[in-house]
Short mmCIF file of C-alpha atoms and ligand atoms in Angstrom, two decimals:
data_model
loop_
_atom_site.label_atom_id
_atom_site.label_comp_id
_atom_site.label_asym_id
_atom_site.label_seq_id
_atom_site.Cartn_x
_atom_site.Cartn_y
_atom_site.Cartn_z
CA UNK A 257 -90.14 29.65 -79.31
CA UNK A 258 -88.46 30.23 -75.92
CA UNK A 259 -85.59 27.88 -75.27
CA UNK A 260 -85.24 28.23 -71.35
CA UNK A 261 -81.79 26.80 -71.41
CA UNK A 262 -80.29 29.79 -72.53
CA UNK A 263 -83.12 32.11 -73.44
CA UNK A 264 -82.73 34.49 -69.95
CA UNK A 265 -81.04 37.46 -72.16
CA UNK A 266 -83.50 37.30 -75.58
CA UNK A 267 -86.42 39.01 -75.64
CA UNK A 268 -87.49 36.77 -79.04
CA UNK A 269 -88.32 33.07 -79.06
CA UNK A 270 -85.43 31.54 -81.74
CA UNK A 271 -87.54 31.80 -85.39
CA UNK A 272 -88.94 28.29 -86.12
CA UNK A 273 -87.04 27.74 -88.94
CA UNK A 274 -83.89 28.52 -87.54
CA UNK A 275 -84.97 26.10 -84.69
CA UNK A 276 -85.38 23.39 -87.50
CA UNK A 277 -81.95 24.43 -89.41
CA UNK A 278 -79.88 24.90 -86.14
CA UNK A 279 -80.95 21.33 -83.96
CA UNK A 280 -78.77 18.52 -83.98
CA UNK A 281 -80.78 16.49 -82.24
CA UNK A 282 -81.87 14.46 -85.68
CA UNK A 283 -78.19 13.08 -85.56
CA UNK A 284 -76.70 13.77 -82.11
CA UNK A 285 -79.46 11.43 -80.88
CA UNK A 286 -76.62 8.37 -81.12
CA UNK A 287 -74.90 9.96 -78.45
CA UNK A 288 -77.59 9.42 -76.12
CA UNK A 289 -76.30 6.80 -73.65
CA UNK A 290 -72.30 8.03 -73.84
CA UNK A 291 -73.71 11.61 -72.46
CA UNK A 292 -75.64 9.87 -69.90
CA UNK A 293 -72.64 8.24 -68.77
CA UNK A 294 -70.72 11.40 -68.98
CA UNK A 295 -73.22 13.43 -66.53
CA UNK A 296 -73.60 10.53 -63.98
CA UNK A 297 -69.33 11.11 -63.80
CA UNK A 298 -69.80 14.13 -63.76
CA UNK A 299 -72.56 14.20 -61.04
CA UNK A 300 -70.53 11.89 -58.94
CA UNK A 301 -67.55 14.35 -59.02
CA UNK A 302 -69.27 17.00 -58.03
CA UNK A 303 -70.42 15.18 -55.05
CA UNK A 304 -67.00 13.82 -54.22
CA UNK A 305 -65.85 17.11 -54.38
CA UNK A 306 -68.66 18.99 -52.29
CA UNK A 307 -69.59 21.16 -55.11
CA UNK A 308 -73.08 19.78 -54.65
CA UNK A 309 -73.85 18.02 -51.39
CA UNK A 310 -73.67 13.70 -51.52
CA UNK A 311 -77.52 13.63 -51.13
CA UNK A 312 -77.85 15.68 -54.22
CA UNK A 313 -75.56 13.71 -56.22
CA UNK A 314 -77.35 10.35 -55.61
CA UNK A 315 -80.61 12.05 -56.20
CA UNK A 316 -78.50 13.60 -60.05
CA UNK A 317 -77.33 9.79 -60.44
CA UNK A 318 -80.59 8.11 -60.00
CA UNK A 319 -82.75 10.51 -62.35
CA UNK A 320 -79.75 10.53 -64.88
CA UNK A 321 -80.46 6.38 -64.75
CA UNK A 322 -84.36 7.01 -64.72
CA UNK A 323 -84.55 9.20 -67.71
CA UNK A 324 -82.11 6.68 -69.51
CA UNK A 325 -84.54 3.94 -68.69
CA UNK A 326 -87.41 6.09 -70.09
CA UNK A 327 -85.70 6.94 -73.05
CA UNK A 328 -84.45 2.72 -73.94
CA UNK A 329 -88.80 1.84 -72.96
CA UNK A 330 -89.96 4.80 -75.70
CA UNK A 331 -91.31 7.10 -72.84
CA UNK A 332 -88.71 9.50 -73.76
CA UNK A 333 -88.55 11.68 -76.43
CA UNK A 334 -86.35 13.68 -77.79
CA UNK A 335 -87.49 17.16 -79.10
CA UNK A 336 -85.95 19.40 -81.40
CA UNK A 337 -86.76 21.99 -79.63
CA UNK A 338 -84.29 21.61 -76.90
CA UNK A 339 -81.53 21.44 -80.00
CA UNK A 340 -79.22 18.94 -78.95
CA UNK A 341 -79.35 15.76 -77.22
CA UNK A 342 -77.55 17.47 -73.95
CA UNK A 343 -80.13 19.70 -73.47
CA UNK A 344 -82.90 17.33 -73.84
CA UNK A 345 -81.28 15.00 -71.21
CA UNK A 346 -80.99 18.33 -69.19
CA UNK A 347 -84.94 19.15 -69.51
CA UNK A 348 -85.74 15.49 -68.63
CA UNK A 349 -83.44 15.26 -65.13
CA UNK A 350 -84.95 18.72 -64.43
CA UNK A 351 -88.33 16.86 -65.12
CA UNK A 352 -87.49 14.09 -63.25
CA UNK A 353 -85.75 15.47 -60.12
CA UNK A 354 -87.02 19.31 -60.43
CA UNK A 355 -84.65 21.84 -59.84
CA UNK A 356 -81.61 20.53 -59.01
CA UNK A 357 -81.65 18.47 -62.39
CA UNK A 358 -80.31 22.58 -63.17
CA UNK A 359 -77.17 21.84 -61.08
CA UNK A 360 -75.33 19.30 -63.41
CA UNK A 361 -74.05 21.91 -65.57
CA UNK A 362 -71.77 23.68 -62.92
CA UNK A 363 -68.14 23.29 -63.98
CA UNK A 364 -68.67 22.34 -67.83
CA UNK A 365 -70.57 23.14 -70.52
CA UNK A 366 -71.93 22.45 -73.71
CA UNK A 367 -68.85 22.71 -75.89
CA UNK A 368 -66.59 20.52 -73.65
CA UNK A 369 -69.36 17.72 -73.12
CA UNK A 370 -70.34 17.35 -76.62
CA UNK A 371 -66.19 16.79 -77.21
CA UNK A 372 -66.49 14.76 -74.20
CA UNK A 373 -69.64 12.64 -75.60
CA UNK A 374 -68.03 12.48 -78.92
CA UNK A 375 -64.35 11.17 -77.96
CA UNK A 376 -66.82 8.29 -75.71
CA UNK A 377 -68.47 7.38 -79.02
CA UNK A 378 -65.79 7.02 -81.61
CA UNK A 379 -63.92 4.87 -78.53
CA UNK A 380 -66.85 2.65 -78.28
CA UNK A 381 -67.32 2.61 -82.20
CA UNK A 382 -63.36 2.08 -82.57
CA UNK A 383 -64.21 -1.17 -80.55
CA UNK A 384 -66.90 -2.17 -82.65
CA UNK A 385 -64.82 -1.60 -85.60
CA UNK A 386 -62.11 -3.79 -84.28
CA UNK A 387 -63.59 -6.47 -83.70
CA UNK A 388 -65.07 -6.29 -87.29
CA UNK A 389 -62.09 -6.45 -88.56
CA UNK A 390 -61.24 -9.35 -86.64
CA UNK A 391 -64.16 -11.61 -87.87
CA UNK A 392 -63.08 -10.71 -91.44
CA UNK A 393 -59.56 -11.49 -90.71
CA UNK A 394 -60.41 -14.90 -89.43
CA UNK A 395 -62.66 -15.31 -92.25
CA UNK A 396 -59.53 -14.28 -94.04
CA UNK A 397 -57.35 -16.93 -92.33
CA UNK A 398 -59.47 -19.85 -93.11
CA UNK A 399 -60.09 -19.07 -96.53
CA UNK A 400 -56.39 -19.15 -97.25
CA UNK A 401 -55.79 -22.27 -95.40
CA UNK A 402 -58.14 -23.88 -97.69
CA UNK A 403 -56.66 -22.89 -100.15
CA UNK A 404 -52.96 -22.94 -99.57
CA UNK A 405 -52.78 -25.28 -102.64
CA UNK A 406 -55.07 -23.29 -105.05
CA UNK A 407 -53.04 -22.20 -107.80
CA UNK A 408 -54.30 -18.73 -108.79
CA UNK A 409 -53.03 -16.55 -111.36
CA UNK A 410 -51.16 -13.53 -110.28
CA UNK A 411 -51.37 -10.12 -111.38
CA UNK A 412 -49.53 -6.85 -112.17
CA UNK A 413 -50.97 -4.60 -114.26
CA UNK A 414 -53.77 -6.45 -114.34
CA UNK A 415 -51.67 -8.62 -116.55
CA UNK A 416 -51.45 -12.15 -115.78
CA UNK A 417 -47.43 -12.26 -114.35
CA UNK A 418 -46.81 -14.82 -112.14
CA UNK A 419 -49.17 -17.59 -110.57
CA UNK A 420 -49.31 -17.63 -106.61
CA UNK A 421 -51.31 -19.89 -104.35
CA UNK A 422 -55.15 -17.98 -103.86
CA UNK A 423 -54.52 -18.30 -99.92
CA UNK A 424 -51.62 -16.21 -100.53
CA UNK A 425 -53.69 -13.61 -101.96
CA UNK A 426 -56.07 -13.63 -99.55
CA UNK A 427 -53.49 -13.63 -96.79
CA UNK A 428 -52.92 -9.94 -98.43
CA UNK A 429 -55.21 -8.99 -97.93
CA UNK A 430 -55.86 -10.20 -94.22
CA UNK A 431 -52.72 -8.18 -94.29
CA UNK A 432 -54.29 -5.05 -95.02
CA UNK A 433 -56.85 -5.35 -92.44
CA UNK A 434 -54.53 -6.03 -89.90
CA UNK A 435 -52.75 -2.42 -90.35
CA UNK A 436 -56.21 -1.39 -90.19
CA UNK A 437 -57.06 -3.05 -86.69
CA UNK A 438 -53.55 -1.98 -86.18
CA UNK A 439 -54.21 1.74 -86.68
CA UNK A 440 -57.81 1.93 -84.83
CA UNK A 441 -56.01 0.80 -81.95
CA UNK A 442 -53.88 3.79 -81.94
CA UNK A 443 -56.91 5.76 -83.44
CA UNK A 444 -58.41 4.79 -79.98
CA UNK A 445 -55.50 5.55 -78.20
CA UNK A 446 -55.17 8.45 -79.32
CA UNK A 447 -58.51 10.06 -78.49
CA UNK A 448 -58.74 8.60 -75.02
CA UNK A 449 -58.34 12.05 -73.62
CA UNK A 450 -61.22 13.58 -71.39
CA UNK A 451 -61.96 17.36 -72.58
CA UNK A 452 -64.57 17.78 -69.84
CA UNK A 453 -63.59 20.01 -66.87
CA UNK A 454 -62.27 22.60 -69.79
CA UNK A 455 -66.07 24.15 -69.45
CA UNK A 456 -66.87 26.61 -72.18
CA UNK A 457 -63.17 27.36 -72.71
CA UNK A 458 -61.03 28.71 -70.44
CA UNK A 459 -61.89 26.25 -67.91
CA UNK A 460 -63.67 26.76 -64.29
CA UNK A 461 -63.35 28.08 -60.54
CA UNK A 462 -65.00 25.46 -58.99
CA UNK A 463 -62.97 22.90 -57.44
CA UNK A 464 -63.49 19.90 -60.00
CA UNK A 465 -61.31 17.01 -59.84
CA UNK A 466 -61.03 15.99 -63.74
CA UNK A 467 -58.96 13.02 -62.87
CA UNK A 468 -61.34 11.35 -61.25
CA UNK A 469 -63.58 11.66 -64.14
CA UNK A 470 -61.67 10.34 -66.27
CA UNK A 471 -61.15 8.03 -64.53
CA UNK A 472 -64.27 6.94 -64.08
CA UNK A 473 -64.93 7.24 -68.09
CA UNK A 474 -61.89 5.17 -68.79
CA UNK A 475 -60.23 8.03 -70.28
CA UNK A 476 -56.48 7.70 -69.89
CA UNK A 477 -55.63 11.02 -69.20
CA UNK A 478 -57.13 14.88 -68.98
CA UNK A 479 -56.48 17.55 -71.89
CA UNK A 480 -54.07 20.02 -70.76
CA UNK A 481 -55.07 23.39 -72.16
CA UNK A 482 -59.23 24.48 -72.08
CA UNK A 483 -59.00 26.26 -75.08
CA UNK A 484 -57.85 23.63 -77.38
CA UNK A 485 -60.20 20.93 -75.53
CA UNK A 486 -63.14 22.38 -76.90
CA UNK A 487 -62.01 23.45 -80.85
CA UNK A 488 -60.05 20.31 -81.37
CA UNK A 489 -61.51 17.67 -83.38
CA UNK A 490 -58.43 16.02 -84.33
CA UNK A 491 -59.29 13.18 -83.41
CA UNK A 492 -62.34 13.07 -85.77
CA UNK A 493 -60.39 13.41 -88.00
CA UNK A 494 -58.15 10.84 -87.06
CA UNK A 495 -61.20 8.51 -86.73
CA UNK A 496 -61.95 9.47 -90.06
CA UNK A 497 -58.75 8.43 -91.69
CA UNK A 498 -58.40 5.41 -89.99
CA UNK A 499 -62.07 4.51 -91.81
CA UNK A 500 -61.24 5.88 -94.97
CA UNK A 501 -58.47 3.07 -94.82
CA UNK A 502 -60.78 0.72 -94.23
CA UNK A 503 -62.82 1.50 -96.94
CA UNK A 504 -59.94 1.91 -99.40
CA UNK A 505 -58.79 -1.46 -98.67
CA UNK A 506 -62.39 -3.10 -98.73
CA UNK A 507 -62.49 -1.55 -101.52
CA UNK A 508 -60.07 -2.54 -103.39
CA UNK A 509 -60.94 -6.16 -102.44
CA UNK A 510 -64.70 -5.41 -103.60
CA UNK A 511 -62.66 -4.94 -107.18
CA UNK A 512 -61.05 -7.59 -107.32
CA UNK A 513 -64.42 -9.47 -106.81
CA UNK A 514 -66.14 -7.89 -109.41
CA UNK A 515 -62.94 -8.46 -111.87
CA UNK A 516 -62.94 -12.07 -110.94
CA UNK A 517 -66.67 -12.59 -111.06
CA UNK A 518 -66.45 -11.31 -114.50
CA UNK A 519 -68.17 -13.13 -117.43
CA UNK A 520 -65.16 -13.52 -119.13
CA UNK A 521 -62.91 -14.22 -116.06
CA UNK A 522 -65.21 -16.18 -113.87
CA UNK A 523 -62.58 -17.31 -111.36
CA UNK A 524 -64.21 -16.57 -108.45
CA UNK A 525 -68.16 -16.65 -107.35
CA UNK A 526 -69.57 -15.52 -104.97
CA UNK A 527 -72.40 -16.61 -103.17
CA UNK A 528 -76.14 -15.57 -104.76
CA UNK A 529 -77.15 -14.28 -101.83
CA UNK A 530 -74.26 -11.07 -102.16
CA UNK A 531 -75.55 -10.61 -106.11
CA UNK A 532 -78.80 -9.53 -107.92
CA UNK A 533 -80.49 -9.78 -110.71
CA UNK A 534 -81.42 -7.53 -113.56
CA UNK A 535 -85.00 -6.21 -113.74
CA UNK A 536 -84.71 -6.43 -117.79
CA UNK A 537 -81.87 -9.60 -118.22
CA UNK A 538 -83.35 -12.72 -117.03
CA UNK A 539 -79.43 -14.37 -117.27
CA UNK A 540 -77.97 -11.57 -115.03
CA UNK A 541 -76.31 -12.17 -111.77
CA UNK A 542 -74.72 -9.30 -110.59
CA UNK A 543 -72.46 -8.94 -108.17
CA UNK A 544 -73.33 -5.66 -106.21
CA UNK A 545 -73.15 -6.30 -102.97
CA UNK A 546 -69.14 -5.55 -103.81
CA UNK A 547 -69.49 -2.99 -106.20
CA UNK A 548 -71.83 -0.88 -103.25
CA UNK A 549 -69.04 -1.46 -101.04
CA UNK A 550 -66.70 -0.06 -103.64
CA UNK A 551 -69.50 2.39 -103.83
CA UNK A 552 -69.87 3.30 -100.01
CA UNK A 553 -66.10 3.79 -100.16
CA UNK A 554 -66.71 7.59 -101.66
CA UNK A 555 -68.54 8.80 -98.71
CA UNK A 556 -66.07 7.67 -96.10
CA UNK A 557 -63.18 8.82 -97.54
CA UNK A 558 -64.78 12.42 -98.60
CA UNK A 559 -65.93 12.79 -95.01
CA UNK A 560 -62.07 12.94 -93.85
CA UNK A 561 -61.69 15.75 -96.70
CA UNK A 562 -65.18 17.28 -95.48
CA UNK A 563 -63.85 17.33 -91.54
CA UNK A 564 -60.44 19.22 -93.10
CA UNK A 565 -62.40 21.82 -94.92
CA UNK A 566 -65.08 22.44 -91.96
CA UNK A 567 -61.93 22.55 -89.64
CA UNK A 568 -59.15 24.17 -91.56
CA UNK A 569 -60.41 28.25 -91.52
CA UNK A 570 -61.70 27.75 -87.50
CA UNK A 571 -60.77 30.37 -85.17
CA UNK A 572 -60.04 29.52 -81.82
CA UNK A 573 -62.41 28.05 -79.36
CA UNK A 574 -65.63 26.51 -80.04
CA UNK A 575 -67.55 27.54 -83.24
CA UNK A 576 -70.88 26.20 -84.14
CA UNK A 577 -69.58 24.80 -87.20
CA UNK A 578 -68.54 22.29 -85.24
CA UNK A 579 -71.53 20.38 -84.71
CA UNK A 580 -71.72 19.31 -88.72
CA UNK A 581 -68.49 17.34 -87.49
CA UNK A 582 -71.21 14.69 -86.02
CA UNK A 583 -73.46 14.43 -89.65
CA UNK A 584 -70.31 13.64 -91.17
CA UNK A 585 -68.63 11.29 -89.12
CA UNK A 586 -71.68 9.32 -87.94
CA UNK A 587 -73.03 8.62 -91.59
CA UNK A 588 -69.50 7.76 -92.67
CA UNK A 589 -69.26 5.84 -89.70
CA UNK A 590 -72.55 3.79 -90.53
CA UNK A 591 -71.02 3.10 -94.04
CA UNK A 592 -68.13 1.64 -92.56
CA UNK A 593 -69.99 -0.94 -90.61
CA UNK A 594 -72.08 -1.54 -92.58
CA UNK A 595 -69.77 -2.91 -95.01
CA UNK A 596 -67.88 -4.74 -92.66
CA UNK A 597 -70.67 -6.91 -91.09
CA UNK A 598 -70.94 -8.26 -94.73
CA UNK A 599 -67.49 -9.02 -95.40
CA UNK A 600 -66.88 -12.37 -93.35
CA UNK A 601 -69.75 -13.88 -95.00
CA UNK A 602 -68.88 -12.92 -98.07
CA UNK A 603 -65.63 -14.42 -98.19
CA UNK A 604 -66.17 -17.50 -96.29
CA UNK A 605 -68.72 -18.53 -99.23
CA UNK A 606 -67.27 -16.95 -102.17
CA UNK A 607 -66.09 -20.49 -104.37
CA UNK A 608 -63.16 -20.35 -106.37
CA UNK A 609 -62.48 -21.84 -109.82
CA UNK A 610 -59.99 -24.35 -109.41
CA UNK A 611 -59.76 -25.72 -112.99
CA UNK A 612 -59.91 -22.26 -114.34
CA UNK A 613 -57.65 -20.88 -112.43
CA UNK A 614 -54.82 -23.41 -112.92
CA UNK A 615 -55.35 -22.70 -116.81
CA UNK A 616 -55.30 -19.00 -116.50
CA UNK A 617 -52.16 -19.08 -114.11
CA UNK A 618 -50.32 -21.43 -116.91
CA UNK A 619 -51.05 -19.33 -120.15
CA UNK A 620 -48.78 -16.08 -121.07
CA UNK A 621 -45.40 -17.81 -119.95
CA UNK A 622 -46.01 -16.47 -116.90
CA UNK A 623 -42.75 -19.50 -115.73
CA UNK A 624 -40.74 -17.28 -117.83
CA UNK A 625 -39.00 -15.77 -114.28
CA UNK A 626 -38.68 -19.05 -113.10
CA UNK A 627 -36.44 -20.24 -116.07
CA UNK A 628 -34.60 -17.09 -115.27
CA UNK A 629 -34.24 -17.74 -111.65
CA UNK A 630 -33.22 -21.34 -112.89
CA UNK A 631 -30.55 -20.16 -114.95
CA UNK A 632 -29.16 -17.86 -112.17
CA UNK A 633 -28.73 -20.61 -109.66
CA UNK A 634 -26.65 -22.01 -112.15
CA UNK A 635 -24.11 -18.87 -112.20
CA UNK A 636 -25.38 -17.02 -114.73
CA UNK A 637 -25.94 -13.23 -113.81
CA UNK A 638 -29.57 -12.34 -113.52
CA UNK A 639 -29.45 -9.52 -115.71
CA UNK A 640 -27.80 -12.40 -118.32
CA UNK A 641 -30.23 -15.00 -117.45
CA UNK A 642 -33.46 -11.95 -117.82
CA UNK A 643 -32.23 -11.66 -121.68
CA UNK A 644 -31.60 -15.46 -122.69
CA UNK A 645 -35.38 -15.90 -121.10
CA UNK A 646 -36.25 -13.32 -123.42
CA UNK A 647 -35.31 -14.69 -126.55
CA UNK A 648 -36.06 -18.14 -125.67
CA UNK A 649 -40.13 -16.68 -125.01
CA UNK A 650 -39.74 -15.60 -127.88
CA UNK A 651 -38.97 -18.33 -129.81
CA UNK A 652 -41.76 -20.27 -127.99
CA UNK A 653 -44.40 -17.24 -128.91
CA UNK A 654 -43.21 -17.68 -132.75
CA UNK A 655 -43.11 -21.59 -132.39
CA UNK A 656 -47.00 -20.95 -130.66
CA UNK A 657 -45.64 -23.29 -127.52
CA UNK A 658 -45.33 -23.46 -124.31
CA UNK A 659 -41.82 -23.48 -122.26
CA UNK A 660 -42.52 -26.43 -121.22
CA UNK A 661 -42.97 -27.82 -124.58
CA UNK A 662 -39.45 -26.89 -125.66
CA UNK A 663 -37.06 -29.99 -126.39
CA UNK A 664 -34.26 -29.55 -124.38
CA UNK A 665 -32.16 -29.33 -127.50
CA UNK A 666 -33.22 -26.01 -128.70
CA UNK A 667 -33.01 -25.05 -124.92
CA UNK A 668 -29.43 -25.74 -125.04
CA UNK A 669 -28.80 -23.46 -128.18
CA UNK A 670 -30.17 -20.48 -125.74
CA UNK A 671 -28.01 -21.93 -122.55
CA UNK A 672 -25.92 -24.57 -121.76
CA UNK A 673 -26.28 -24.51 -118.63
CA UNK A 674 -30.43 -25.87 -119.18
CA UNK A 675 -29.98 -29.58 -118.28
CA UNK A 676 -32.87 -31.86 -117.51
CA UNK A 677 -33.83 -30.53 -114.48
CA UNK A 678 -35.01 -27.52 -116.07
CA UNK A 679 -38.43 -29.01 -116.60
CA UNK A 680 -39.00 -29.10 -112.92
CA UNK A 681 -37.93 -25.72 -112.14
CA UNK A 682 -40.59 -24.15 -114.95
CA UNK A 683 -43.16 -26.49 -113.66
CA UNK A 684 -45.92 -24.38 -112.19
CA UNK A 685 -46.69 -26.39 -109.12
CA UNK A 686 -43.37 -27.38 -108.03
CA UNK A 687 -42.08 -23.54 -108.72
CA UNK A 688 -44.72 -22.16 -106.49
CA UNK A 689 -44.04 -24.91 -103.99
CA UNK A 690 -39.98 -23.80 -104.18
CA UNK A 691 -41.11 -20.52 -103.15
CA UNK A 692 -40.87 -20.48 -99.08
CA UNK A 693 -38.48 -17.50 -98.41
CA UNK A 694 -40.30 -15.57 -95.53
CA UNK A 695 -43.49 -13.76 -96.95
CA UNK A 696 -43.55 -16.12 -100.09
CA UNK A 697 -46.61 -17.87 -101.87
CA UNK A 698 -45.44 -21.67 -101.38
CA UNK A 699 -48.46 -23.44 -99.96
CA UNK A 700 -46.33 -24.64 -96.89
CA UNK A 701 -46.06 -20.83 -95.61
CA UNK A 702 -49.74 -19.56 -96.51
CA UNK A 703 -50.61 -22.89 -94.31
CA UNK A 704 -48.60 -21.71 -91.83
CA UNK A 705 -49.07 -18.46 -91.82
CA UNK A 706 -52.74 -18.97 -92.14
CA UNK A 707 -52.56 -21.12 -88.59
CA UNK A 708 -50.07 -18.41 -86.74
CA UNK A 709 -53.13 -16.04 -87.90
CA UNK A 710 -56.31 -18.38 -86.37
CA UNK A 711 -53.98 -18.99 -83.12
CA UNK A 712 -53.08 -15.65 -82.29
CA UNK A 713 -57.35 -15.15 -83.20
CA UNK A 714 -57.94 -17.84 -80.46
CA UNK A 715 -57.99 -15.81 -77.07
CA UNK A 716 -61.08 -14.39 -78.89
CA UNK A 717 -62.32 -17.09 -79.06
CA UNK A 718 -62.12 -17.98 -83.08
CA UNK A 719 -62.95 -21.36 -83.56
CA UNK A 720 -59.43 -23.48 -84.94
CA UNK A 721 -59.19 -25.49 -87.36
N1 LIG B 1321 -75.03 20.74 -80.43
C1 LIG B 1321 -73.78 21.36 -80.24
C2 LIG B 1321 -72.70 20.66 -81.09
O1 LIG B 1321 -72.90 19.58 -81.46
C3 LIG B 1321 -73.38 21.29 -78.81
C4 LIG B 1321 -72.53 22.44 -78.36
C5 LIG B 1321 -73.28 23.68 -78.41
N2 LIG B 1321 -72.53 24.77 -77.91
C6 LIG B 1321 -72.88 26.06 -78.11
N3 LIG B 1321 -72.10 26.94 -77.61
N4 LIG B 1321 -73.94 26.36 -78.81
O2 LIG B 1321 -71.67 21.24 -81.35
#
């Protein structure tokens, strides 16, 4: 089959099955409306700049906007056998406004309009993304409000070690996301750049203006050098890291879910519409909607070691390798949001165990630093106070008590300096309530950083609470 793009010099039509293995039109398709933005730019400039004449340009414009119209109605197809998606929006201007649909291709090409289309995308999608991130972290930020009192137990090592308040442990991980949101926004930043102008790569005689384009693309500035503009896909890459991020942190959130959803734990549920069944175990409610998340995860973060190894033995300029960059990035990138339209929901009706929770957080003398920290603000040297604590636990562990349940006698034998007061200080509530240095679990700072979180959420418009 005869391509007549770029078929002048073969004598052959391209073999079908090379037709089928070479398109990219099966993925590139997504790309559809950012190139159509790209060439009406592009047709505009060329105008401005009397490369084509200001008739011609309007007459580019309106069939660019005519074959997008076809193409959002389903009177528009796109066929593999114009490869890519640029070359099918090429053959339908060309249908729609005959030959001078063949102009739009002076002063670029393919390789620096497919960089051009891509950098348009990931923008777009880093927007998306963002404001993803934002429902979760607001979903984040009134969960933790709510439950600025919840007394949760704490873990390291997965072993219980000190009880914090559960908003405090969600405000973690609202923390996390917020590097993430953080980090797209430079992600975006970054890639802002407009490649097109840098033609196939070493750039063009006519007299473009690129500024103007990108200005008219929002792009804040124009690549500097032709050559790299059309082999760099750094900021794929870039992109990709950024999402792997994502998905490490959702994540790691999706396992804490399934730990606390455990049969045995059962501190947190979540609601039935995030878990399934078993097809064989009637009593089964499983809670897979975070462990595919968890799942999903894999994909995203081996795409960012796929774009290395696809980019890493590249000669210098454009290779045709570099169209598996869009396979990888756009399923990855699919993953991603997919997982992140579910997370607000999932959190805002997960239910915690109260009850339990309070019972797990007291068991394991996990107040055993706070009778240290007791003993140090009365003078005695941490290190001191650490190994008094020690014995006294365990005295309590052979005694099969509590430190609360100590008599302040046999305290005294360990330290005088326990008085009274000590009772107060190893009391779970009122310890976690002491806690308010900046960045501590006390329910007066999750409450408050909770609301600084929802306020500064407000100008998009988050409803307060
Ligand atoms: N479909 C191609 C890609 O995604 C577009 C660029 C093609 N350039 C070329 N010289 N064959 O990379």
């Amino acid at each position: 089959m005869k391509n007549s793009t770029w078929s002048g010099r073969f004598k052959k039509g391209l073999d079908e099955d090379v037709l089928e293995f070479s398109e990219s039109v099966s993925v590139d398709h997504l790309l559809f409306d950012c190139d159509i933005k790209v060439c009406i730019a592009h047709a505009e400039m060329l105008g401005e700049c009397k490369i084509i004449t200001k008739r011609e340009s309007i007459t580019l414009i309106k069939g660019l906007k005519a074959v997008q119209k076809k193409y959002d109605s389903g009177k528009l197809s796109l066929s593999i056998k114009y490869e890519d998606v640029h070359m099918n929006i090429e053959q339908a201007l060309t249908k729609e406004v005959g030959d001078l649909g063949k102009k739009i291709h002076m002063g670029r090409s393919r390789n620096d309009l497919v960089a051009t289309d891509f950098r348009l995308y990931l923008r777009e999608s880093s927007t998306l993304i963002i404001d993803k991130l934002r429902d979760i972290r607001y979903a984040l930020a009134v969960a933790s409000y709510n439950n600025s009192e919840t007394i949760f137990p704490g873990y390291t090592h997965l072993q219980l070690a000190q009880p914090v308040t559960f908003g405090h442990h969600l405000l973690a991980w609202h923390d996390m996301l917020a590097r993430d949101e953080q980090r797209m926004e430079q992600t975006k930043d970054r890639l802002n750049i407009l490649p097109l102008g840098s033609a196939a790569l070493s750039g063009t005689p006519y007299n473009i203006n690129r500024k103007t384009v990108a200005k008219k693309l929002g792009f804040k500035s124009v690549s500097t050098n032709s050559m790299d503009s059309v082999s760099d896909r750094d900021f794929v890459c870039d992109f990709a890291y950024t999402c792997s991020m994502v998905m490490m942190h959702l994540s790691r959130m999706s396992e804490e879910l399934v730990f606390w959803m455990n049969t045995h734990i059962k501190l947190v549920d979540i609601d039935e519409a995030f878990c399934t069944g078993s097809s064989i175990m009637p009593q089964k409610k499983n809670p897979d909607v975070p462990e595919l998340i968890r799942g999903k995860s894999a994909a995203v973060i081996g795409s960012l070691s796929s774009l290395f190894v696809l980019l890493k033995g590249l000669p210098l300029t454009y290779n045709r390798d570099l169209q598996e960059d869009k396979t990888i990035m756009l399923e990855a990138l699919e993953s991603v949001t997919s997982c992140l339209n579910l997370m607000p929901r999932l959190i805002s009706t997960m239910k915690v165990n109260k009850d339990r929770a309070l019972a797990f957080s007291k068991q394991d003398f996990s107040n055993a630093t706070d009778l240290a920290d007791y003993l140090s603000m009365k003078g005695v040297p941490f290190r001191t106070s650490h190994e008094i604590v020690g014995n006294i636990v365990k005295y309590a562990e052979s005694k099969k008590i509590s430190l609360n349940e100590i008599p302040l006698g046999i305290f005294k034998k360990f330290s005088s300096s326990i008085t009274k007061d000590v009772y107060d200080a190893i009391d779970i509530e009122k310890s976690i309530h002491s806690k308010k240095a900046l960045g501590s679990t006390s329910p007066s700072n999750v409450k408050k950083q909770a609301k600084k979180i929802l306020v500064s959420l407000k100008p998009y418009g988050y409803v307060q609470i």
